[in-house]
XYZ file of C-alpha atoms in Angstrom:
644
model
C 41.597 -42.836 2.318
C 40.262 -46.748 2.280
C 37.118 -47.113 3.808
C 35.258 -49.972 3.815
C 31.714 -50.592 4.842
C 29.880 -53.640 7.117
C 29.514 -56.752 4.599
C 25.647 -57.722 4.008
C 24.465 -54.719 6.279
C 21.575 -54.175 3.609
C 20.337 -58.228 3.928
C 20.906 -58.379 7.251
C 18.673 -55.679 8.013
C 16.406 -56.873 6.191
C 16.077 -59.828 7.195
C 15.127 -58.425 10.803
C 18.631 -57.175 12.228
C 18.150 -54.418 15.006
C 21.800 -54.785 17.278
C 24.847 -55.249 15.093
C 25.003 -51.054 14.438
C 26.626 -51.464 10.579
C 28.272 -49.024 8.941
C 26.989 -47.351 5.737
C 27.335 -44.836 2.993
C 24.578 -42.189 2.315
C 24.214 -42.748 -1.576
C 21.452 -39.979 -1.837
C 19.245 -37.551 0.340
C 15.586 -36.454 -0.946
C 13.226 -33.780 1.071
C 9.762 -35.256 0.722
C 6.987 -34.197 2.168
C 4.750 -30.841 1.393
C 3.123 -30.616 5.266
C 5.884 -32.516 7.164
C 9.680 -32.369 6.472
C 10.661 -35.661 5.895
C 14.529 -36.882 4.543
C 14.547 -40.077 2.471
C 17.442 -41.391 2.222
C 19.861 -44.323 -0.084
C 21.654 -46.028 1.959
C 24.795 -48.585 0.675
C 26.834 -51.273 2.218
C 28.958 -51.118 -1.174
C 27.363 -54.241 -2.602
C 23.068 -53.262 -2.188
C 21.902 -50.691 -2.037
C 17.949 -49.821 -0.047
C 15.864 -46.471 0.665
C 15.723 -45.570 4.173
C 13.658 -42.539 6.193
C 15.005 -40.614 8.641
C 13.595 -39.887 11.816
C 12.341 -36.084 11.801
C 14.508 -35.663 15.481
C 17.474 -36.258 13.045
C 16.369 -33.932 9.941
C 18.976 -31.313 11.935
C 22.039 -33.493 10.561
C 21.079 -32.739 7.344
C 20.703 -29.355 7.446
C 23.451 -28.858 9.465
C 25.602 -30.401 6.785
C 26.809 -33.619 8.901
C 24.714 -36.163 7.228
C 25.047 -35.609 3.433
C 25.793 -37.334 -0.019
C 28.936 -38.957 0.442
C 28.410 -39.286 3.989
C 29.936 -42.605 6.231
C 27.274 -43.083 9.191
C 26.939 -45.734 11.627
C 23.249 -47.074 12.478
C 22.883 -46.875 16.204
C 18.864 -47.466 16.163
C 17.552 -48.341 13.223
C 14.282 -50.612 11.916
C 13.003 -52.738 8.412
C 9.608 -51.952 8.343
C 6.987 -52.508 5.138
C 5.502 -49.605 3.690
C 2.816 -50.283 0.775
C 4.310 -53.592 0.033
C 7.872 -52.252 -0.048
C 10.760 -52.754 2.563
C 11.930 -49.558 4.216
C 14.307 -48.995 6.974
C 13.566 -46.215 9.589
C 16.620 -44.512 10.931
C 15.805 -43.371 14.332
C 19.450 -42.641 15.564
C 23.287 -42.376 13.530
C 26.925 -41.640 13.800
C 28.385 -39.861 10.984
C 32.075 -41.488 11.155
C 33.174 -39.856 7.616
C 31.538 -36.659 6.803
C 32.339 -36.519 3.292
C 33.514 -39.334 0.564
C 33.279 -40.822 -2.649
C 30.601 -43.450 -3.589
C 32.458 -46.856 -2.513
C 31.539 -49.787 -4.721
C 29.008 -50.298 -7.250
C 26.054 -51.263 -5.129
C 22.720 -52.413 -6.745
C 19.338 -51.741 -5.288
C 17.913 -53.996 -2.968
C 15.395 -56.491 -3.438
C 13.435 -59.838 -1.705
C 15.521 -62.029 -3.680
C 18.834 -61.044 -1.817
C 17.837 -62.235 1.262
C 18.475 -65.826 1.275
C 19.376 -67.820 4.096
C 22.669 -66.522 5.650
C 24.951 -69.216 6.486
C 28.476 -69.197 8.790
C 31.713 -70.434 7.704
C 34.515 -70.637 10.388
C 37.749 -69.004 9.618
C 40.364 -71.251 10.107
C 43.055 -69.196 11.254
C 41.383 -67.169 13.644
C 38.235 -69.072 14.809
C 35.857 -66.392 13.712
C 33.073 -67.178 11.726
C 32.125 -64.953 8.506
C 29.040 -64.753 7.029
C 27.991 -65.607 3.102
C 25.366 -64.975 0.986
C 24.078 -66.384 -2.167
C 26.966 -68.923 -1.373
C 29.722 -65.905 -1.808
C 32.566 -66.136 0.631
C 33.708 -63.365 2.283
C 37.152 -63.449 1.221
C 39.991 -63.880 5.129
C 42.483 -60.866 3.341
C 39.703 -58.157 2.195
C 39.974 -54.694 4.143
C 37.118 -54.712 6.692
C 35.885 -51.445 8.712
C 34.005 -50.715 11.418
C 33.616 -47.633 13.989
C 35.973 -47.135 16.767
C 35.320 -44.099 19.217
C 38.826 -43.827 20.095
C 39.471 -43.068 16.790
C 36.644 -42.044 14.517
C 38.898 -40.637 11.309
C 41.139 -43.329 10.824
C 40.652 -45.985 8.303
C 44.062 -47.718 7.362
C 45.213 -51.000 6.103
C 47.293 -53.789 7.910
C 49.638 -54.506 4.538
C 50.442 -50.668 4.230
C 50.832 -49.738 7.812
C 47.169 -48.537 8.067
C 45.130 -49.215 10.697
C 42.495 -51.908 10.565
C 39.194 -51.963 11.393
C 38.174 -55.273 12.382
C 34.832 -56.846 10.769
C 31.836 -56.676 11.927
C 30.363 -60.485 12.229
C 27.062 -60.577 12.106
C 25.600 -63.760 12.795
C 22.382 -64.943 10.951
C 19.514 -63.540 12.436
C 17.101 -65.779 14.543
C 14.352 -65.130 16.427
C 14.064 -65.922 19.961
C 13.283 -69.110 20.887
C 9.919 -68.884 22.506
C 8.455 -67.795 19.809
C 7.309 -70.674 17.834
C 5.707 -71.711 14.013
C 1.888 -72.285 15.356
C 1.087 -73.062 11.818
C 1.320 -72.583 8.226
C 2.485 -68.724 8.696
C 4.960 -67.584 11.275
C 3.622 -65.009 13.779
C 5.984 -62.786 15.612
C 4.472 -62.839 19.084
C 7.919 -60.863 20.683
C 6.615 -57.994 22.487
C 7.549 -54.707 20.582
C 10.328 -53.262 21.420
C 10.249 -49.972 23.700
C 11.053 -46.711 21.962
C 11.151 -42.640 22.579
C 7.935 -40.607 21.641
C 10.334 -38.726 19.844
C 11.146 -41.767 17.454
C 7.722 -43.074 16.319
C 6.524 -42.490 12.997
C 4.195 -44.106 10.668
C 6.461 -46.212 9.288
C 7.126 -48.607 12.082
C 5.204 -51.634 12.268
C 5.505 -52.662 15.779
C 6.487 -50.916 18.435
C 5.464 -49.612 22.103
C 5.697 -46.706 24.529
C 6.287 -46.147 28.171
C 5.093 -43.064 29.392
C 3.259 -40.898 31.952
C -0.298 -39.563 31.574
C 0.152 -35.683 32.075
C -3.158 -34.574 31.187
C -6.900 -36.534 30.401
C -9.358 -34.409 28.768
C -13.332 -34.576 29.409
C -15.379 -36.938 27.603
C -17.529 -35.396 24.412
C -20.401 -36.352 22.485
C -20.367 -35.124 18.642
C -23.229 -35.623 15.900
C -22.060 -35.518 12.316
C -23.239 -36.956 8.982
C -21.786 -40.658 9.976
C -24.301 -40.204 13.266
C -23.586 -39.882 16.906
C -19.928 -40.807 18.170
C -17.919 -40.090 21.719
C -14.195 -39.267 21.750
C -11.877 -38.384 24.421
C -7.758 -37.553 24.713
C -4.623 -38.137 26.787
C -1.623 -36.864 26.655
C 1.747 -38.765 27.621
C 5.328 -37.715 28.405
C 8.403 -40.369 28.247
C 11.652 -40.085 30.598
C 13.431 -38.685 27.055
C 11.076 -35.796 27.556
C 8.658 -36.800 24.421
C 5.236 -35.476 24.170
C 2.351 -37.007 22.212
C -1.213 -36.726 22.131
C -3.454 -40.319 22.329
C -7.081 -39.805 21.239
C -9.984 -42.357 21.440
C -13.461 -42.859 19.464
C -16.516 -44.577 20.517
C -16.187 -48.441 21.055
C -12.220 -47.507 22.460
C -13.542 -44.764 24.736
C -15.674 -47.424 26.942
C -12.501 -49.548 27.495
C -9.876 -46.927 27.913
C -11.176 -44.111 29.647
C -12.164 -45.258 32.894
C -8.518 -47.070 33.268
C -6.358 -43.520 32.400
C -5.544 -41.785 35.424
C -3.509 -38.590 35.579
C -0.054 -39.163 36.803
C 0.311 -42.438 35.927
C 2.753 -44.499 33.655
C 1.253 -46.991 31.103
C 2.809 -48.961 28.563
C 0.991 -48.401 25.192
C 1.458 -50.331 21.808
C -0.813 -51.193 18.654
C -1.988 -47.984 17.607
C -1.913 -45.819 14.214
C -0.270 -42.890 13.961
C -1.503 -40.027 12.159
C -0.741 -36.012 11.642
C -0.956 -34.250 14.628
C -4.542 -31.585 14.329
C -2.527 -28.397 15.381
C -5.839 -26.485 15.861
C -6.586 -28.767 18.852
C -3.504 -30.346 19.939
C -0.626 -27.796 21.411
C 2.076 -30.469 21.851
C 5.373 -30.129 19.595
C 5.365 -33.748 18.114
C 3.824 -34.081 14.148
C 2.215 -37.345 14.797
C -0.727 -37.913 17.509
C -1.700 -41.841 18.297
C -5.349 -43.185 17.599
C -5.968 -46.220 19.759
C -7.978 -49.221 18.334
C -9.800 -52.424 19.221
C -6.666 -54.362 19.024
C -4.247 -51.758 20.933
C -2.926 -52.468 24.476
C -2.495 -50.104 27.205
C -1.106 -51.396 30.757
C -0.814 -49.676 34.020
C 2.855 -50.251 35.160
C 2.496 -50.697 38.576
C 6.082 -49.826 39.736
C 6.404 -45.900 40.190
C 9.249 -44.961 36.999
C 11.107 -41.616 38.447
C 12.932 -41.153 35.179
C 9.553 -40.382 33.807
C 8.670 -36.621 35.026
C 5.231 -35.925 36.100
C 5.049 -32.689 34.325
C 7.449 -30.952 31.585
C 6.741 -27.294 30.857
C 8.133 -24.747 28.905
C 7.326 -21.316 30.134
C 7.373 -18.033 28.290
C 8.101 -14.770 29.793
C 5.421 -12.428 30.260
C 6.553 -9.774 28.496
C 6.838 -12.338 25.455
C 3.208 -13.081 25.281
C 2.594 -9.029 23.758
C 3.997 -10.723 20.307
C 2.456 -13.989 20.283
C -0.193 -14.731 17.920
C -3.771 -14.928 18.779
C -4.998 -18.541 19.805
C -1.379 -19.644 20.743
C -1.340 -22.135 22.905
C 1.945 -21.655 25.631
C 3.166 -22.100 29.430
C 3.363 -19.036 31.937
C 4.678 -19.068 35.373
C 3.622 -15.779 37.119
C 3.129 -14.623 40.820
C -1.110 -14.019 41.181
C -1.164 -10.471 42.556
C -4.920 -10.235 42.239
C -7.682 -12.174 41.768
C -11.286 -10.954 40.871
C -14.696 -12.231 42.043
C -15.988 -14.929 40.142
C -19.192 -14.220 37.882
C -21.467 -16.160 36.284
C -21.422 -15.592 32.346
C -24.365 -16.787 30.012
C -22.892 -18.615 26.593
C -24.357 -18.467 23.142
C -25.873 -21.801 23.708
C -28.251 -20.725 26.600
C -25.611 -22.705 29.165
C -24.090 -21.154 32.053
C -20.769 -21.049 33.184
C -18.535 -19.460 35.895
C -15.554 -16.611 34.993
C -13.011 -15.244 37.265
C -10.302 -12.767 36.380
C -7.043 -13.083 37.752
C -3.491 -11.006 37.040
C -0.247 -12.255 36.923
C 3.291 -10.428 37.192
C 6.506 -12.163 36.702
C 10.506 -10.316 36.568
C 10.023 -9.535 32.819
C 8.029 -5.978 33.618
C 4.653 -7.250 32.405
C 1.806 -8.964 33.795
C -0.976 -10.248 32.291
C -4.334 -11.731 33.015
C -5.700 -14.646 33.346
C -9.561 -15.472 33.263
C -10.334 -18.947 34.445
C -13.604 -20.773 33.096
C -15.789 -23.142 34.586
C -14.709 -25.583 37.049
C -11.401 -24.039 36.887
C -13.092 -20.769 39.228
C -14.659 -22.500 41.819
C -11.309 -25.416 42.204
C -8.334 -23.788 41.825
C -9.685 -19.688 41.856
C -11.300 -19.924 44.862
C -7.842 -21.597 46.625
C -6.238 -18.746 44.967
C -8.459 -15.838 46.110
C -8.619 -16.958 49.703
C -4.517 -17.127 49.476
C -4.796 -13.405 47.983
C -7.090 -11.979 50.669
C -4.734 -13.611 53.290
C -1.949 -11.656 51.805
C 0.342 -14.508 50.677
C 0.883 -14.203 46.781
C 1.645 -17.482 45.024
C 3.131 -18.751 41.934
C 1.023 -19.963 39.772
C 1.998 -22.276 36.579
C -0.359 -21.910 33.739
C 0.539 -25.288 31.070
C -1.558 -24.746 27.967
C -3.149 -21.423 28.407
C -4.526 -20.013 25.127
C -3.482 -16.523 23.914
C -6.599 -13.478 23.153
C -6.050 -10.661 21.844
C -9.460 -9.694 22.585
C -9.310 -5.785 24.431
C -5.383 -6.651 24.880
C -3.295 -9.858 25.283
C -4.488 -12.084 27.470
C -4.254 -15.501 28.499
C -7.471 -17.785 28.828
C -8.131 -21.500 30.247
C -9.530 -23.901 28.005
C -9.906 -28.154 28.221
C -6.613 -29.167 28.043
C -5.437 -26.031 30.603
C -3.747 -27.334 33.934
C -3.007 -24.737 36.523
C 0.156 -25.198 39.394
C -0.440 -23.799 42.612
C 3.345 -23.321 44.044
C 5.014 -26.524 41.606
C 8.181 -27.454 42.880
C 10.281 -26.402 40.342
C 13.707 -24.007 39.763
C 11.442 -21.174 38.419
C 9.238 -20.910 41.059
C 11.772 -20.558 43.355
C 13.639 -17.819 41.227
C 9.928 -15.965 41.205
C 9.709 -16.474 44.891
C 13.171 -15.071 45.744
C 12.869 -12.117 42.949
C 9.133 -11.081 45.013
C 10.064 -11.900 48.654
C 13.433 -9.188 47.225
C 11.640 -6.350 46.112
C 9.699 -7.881 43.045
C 6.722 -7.165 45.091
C 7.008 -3.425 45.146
C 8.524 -3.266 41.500
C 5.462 -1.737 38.814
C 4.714 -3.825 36.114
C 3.099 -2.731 33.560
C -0.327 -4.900 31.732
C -0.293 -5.808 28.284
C -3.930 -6.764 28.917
C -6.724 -3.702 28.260
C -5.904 -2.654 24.804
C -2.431 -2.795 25.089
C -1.072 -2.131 22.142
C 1.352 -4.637 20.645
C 4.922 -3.998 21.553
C 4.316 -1.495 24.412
C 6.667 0.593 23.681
C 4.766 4.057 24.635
C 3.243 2.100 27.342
C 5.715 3.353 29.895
C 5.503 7.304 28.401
C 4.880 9.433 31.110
C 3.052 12.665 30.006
C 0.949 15.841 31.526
C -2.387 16.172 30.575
C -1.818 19.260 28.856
C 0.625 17.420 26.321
C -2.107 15.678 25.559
C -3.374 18.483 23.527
C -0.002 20.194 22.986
C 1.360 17.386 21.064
C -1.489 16.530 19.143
C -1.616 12.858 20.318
C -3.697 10.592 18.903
C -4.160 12.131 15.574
C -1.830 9.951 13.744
C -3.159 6.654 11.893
C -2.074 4.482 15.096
C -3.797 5.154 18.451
C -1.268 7.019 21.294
C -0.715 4.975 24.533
C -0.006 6.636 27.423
C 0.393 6.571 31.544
C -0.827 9.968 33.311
C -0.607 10.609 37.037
C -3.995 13.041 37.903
C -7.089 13.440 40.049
C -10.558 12.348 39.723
C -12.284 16.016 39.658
C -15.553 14.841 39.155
C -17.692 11.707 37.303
C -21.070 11.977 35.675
C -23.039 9.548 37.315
C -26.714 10.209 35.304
C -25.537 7.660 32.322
C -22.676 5.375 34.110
C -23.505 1.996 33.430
C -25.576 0.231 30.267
C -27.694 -2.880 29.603
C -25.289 -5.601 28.188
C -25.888 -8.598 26.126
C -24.762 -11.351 28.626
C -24.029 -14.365 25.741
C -20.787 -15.752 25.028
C -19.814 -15.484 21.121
C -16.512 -18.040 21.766
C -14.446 -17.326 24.587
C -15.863 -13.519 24.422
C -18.844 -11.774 26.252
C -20.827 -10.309 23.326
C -21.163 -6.794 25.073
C -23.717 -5.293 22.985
C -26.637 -3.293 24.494
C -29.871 -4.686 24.992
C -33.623 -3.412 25.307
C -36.307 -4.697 26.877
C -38.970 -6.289 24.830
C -42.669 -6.538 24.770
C -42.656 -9.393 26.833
C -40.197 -7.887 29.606
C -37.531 -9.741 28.435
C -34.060 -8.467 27.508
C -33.266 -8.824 23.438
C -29.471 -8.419 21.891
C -30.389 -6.997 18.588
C -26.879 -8.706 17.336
C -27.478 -12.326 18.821
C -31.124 -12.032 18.098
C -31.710 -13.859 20.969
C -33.903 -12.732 24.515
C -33.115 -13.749 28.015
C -34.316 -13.127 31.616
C -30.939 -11.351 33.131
C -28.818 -8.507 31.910
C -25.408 -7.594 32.419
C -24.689 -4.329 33.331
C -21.653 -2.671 32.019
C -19.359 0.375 33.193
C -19.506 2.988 30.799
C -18.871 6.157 33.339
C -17.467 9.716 31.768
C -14.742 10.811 34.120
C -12.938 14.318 34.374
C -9.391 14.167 35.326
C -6.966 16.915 36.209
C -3.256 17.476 37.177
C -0.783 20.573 37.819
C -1.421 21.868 34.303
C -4.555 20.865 33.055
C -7.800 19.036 32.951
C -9.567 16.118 30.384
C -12.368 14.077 30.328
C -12.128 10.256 29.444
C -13.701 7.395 29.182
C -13.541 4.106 31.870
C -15.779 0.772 30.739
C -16.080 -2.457 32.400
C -12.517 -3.390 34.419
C -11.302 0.000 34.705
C -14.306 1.672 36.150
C -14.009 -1.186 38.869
C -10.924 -0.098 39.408
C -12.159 3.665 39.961
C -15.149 2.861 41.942
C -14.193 -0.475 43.503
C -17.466 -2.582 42.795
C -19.391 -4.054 39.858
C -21.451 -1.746 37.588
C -24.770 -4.366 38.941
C -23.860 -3.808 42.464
C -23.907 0.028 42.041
C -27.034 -0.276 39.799
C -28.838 -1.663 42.427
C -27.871 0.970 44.940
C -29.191 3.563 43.101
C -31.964 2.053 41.241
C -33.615 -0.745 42.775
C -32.282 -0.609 46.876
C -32.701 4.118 45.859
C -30.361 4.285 48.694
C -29.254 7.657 47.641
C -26.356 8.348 50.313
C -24.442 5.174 50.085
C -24.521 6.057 46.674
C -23.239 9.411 46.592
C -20.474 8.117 49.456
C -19.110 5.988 46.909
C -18.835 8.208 43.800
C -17.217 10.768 46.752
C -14.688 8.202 47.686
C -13.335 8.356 44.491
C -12.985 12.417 44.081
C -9.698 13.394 44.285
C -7.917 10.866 44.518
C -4.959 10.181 42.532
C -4.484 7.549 40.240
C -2.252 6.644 37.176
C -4.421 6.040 34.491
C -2.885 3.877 31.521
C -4.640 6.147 28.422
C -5.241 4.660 24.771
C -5.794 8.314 22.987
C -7.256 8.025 18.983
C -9.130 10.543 16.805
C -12.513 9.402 16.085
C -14.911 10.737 13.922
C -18.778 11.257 15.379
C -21.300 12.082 12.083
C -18.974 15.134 10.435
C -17.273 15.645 13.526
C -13.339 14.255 14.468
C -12.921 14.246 18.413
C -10.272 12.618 20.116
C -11.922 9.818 22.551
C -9.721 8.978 25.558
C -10.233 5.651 26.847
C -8.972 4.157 30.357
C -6.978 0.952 29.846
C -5.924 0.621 33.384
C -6.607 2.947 36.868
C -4.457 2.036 39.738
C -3.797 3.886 42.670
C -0.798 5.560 43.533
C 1.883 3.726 45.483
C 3.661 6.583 46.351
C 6.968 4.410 47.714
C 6.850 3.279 44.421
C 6.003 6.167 42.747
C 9.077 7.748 45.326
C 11.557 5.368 42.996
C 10.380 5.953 40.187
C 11.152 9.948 40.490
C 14.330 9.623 41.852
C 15.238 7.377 38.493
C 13.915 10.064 36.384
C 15.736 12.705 38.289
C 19.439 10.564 38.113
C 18.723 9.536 34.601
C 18.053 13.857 33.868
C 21.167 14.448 35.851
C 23.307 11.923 34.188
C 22.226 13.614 30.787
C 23.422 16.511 32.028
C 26.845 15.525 33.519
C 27.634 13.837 30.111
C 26.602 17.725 28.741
């Protein structure tokens, strides 16, 4: 089948074309690129032929098998920029109109030479004007082509009854008039022309964004081996939904940072673009934008709706037990509990504010949440007075970093912004799934040690299969839920001296002594300090119909058993000695029933193996929901037996 390709698309590119949309023939693809996936391709008009790179949004055409060698596209956006002294054009969208054909022509490769001054010659019998080059007509009776939507596979010829696709005139490029010769060198002073995040790359020389701030990060000081510097970061959405992270240094911080606001729109042009730092920056774009003394930023006064204020892309709870440690993701959840807030000494001597929150959603899981720094007394404290008022809101998390630290768990960190009731579709489908019955519906924690995939989480056993079925001696710890009664709890030994210094985003735990001075020293940060924390570490007998166990409850879940902080009970009993509120707290907790989430592994202790049995998680029984859960177990034993 005849195809034939836009005359001089190859010149007129390059000689600063951006609107006639040619068609061309894919000559040859190339991967390139060992970090970044990157497709270089040869494009033709049939006469020249010129290397072109496609935008990474498009690399999907390729692999697909829609864009390959052979392959008739039409440029929809395209741009000639220089690259290391060498003409390149930067395909940032296409049409393939032929998926497959032969090579048409015998086309040369490109070079400065073939872009001499284009000039129009009027066709006599029609009144349309052709272009030449290199004084070469285009001959009135060639076979021209050119893309019609109405009908993208046919390519036929007047003389045989084909159809025709009409030429595409291009008239010689000029550049507006405004912008004039102010000298011995032309400078283009045309603003740049607006384009999606999703399309910039390094290989464009000019070009600008419009976008909406969605998050500004603090401002930090750094010392390194150049000396002392400031930097500080931004991150920008467009109306296409593009993300990209804009970071400043020194001299740019003092003029930019005071003018970016959250939530507003700013057109941005003139800065580099380099690889993205994935350790620090979350968003799914390669490249990240470094602003410099010559870049421009402008507030655009007029309020742009297309631009959303906030994109997100949430992950289920129950998706977060396979994520990788440090992953950065959005959760939407409903906050079912939130925890005091604490103040927590870091490595660094500096003190900073914690507060522990959990979050449920209709997956089955919950998970929590520990807020840090300002994040406890601002948006925690709304949270906890919402709580203790017993209204339960949704809370969006965007850019909350995974732990796996005792369990997966979700942390804040700088970048972190937290949604108290968003208006959005999924906080209305959490809202009508709670306010339904989500409320009352047990969901079980993949925080506390819970181990990866969860699938023994829900595995209901006695406390004399414990024992019976030898759980865990295998090489794998046992995880399981038990329904008994606190019989009785040690309370000689049930709290312990803790090292109160943050290693990361992690308390360092370890026990401390006092020193000669009357100071506390952590024999693993090598480090002494005025306060303590003190830990739950309380040795707890438990019992149901058929048998009895002792286990072990640390920090969260002995606050769960006893219902205050290990210091607060310390106090009672050793500084305030008031020996009956103590023992009326420690009796509050006998016999009653809880279901205690049990990680069960053989340890060894000097020649000796003992299986330790750990609390992961003591709640007390809702017996309505408890109720449910029975009557499911007894329908799912009597369905076994009908099908029997």
């Amino acid at each position: 089948m005849p195809v034939n390709l836009t005359a001089n698309a190859i010149s007129a590119i390059n000689g600063g074309d951006v609107n006639t949309k040619p068609l061309v023939q894919v000559v040859d693809i190339k991967l390139i690129g060992s970090t970044q996936e990157r497709y270089r391709l040869l494009l033709s008009d049939s006469l020249l032929t010129q290397h072109a790179m496609l935008a990474t949004q498009l690399n999907d055409r390729v692999k697909s098998g829609r864009v390959r060698k052979g392959s008739v596209v039409q440029l929809i956006e395209y741009i000639c920029s220089t690259v290391q002294d060498r003409k390149i054009i930067v395909v940032l969208n296409m049409e393939t109109i032929v998926p497959e054909c032969e090579i048409i022509g015998n086309p040369n490769m490109f070079n400065e030479s073939d872009t001499m001054p284009q000039k129009s010659v009027p066709d006599r019998s029609s009144g349309s004007t052709q272009l030449t080059n290199n004084n070469n007509f285009v001959p009135q009776n060639s076979t021209r082509a050119n893309f019609s939507k109405g009908n993208n596979s046919s390519f036929q010829n007047q003389s045989n009854n084909m159809q025709n696709y009409p030429t595409m005139v291009q008239p010689p490029y000029q550049p507006p008039p405004n912008y004039k010769n102010h000298g011995a060198i032309m400078k283009n002073e045309a603003p740049a022309r607006i384009i999606p995040i999703a399309a910039l790359n390094p290989y464009q020389g000019r070009w600008a964004i419009k976008a909406r701030v969605t998050a500004k990060g603090d401002l930090r000081r750094y010392n390194n081996a150049r000396g002392d510097g400031k930097v500080f970061s931004f991150d920008l959405l467009d109306s296409d939904g593009g993300e990209i992270r804009v970071t400043c240094f020194n001299a740019v911080v003092d003029r930019f940072f005071d003018i970016i606001e959250v939530g507003k729109v700013y057109m941005i042009s003139k800065g580099s673009l380099k690889p993205a730092q994935k350790n620090f920056n979350h968003l799914k774009n390669e490249w990240e934008i470094f602003l410099e003394a010559t870049s421009i930023v402008d507030l655009c006064p007029d309020e742009d709706a297309s631009i959303p204020r906030q994109q997100f892309s949430f992950r289920p709870i129950s998706e977060i037990e396979h994520t990788e440690n440090n992953s950065i993701l959005d959760i939407i959840g409903i906050v079912v509990t939130v925890n005091p807030c604490v103040s927590i000494l870091r490595k660094n001597g500096m003190e900073t504010q914690r507060r522990i929150l959990n979050l449920k959603d209709q997956s089955g899981r919950s998970v929590e949440l520990t807020l840090w720094g300002d994040f406890c007394n601002r948006e925690g404290q709304q949270l906890q007075e919402m709580v203790e008022t017993g209204f339960f809101p949704v809370l969006a998390v965007k850019a909350g970093k995974v732990s796996d630290f005792s369990g997966k768990s979700i942390g804040t960190i700088s970048s972190t912004q937290l949604f108290i009731n968003p208006d959005s579709p999924e906080t209305l489908a959490l809202r009508d799934w709670f306010d339904r019955g989500g409320k009352d519906v047990t969901s079980q924690s993949i925080s506390r040690d819970v181990m990866p995939g969860g699938s023994n989480n829900e595995l209901r056993k006695t406390v004399a299969q414990i024992k019976d079925e030898g759980l865990g001696r295998s090489d794998k710890p046992d995880w399981v839920t038990v329904k008994a009664t606190i019989s009785f709890i040690k309370t000689d030994t049930f709290c312990y001296t803790a090292c109160p210094l943050m290693i990361g985003d992690r308390q360092c735990n370890k026990k401390v002594t006092k020193s000669g001075n009357s100071r506390w020293l952590c024999d693993r940060c090598n480090q002494e300090f005025e306060e303590c924390s003190y830990r739950y570490l309380l040795q707890v007998q438990i019992q149901d119909h058929n048998g009895l166990t002792w286990v072990t409850a640390f920090q969260e879940s002995g606050e769960e058993i006893l219902g205050c902080s290990a210091k607060e009970l310390y106090v009672i009993k050793y500084e305030e000695q008031d020996d009956d509120r103590f023992a009326e707290i420690i009796r509050n907790c006998l016999f009653t029933e809880f279901l205690f989430r049990l990680k069960i592994k053989e340890e060894i202790y000097g020649d000796e193996q003992r299986v330790k049995i750990t609390v992961v998680k003591a709640d007390k029984v809702d017996y309505s929901v408890e109720s449910r859960f029975l009557l499911d177990l007894i329908s799912k034993v009597a369905l076994n037996n009908g099908r029997k």
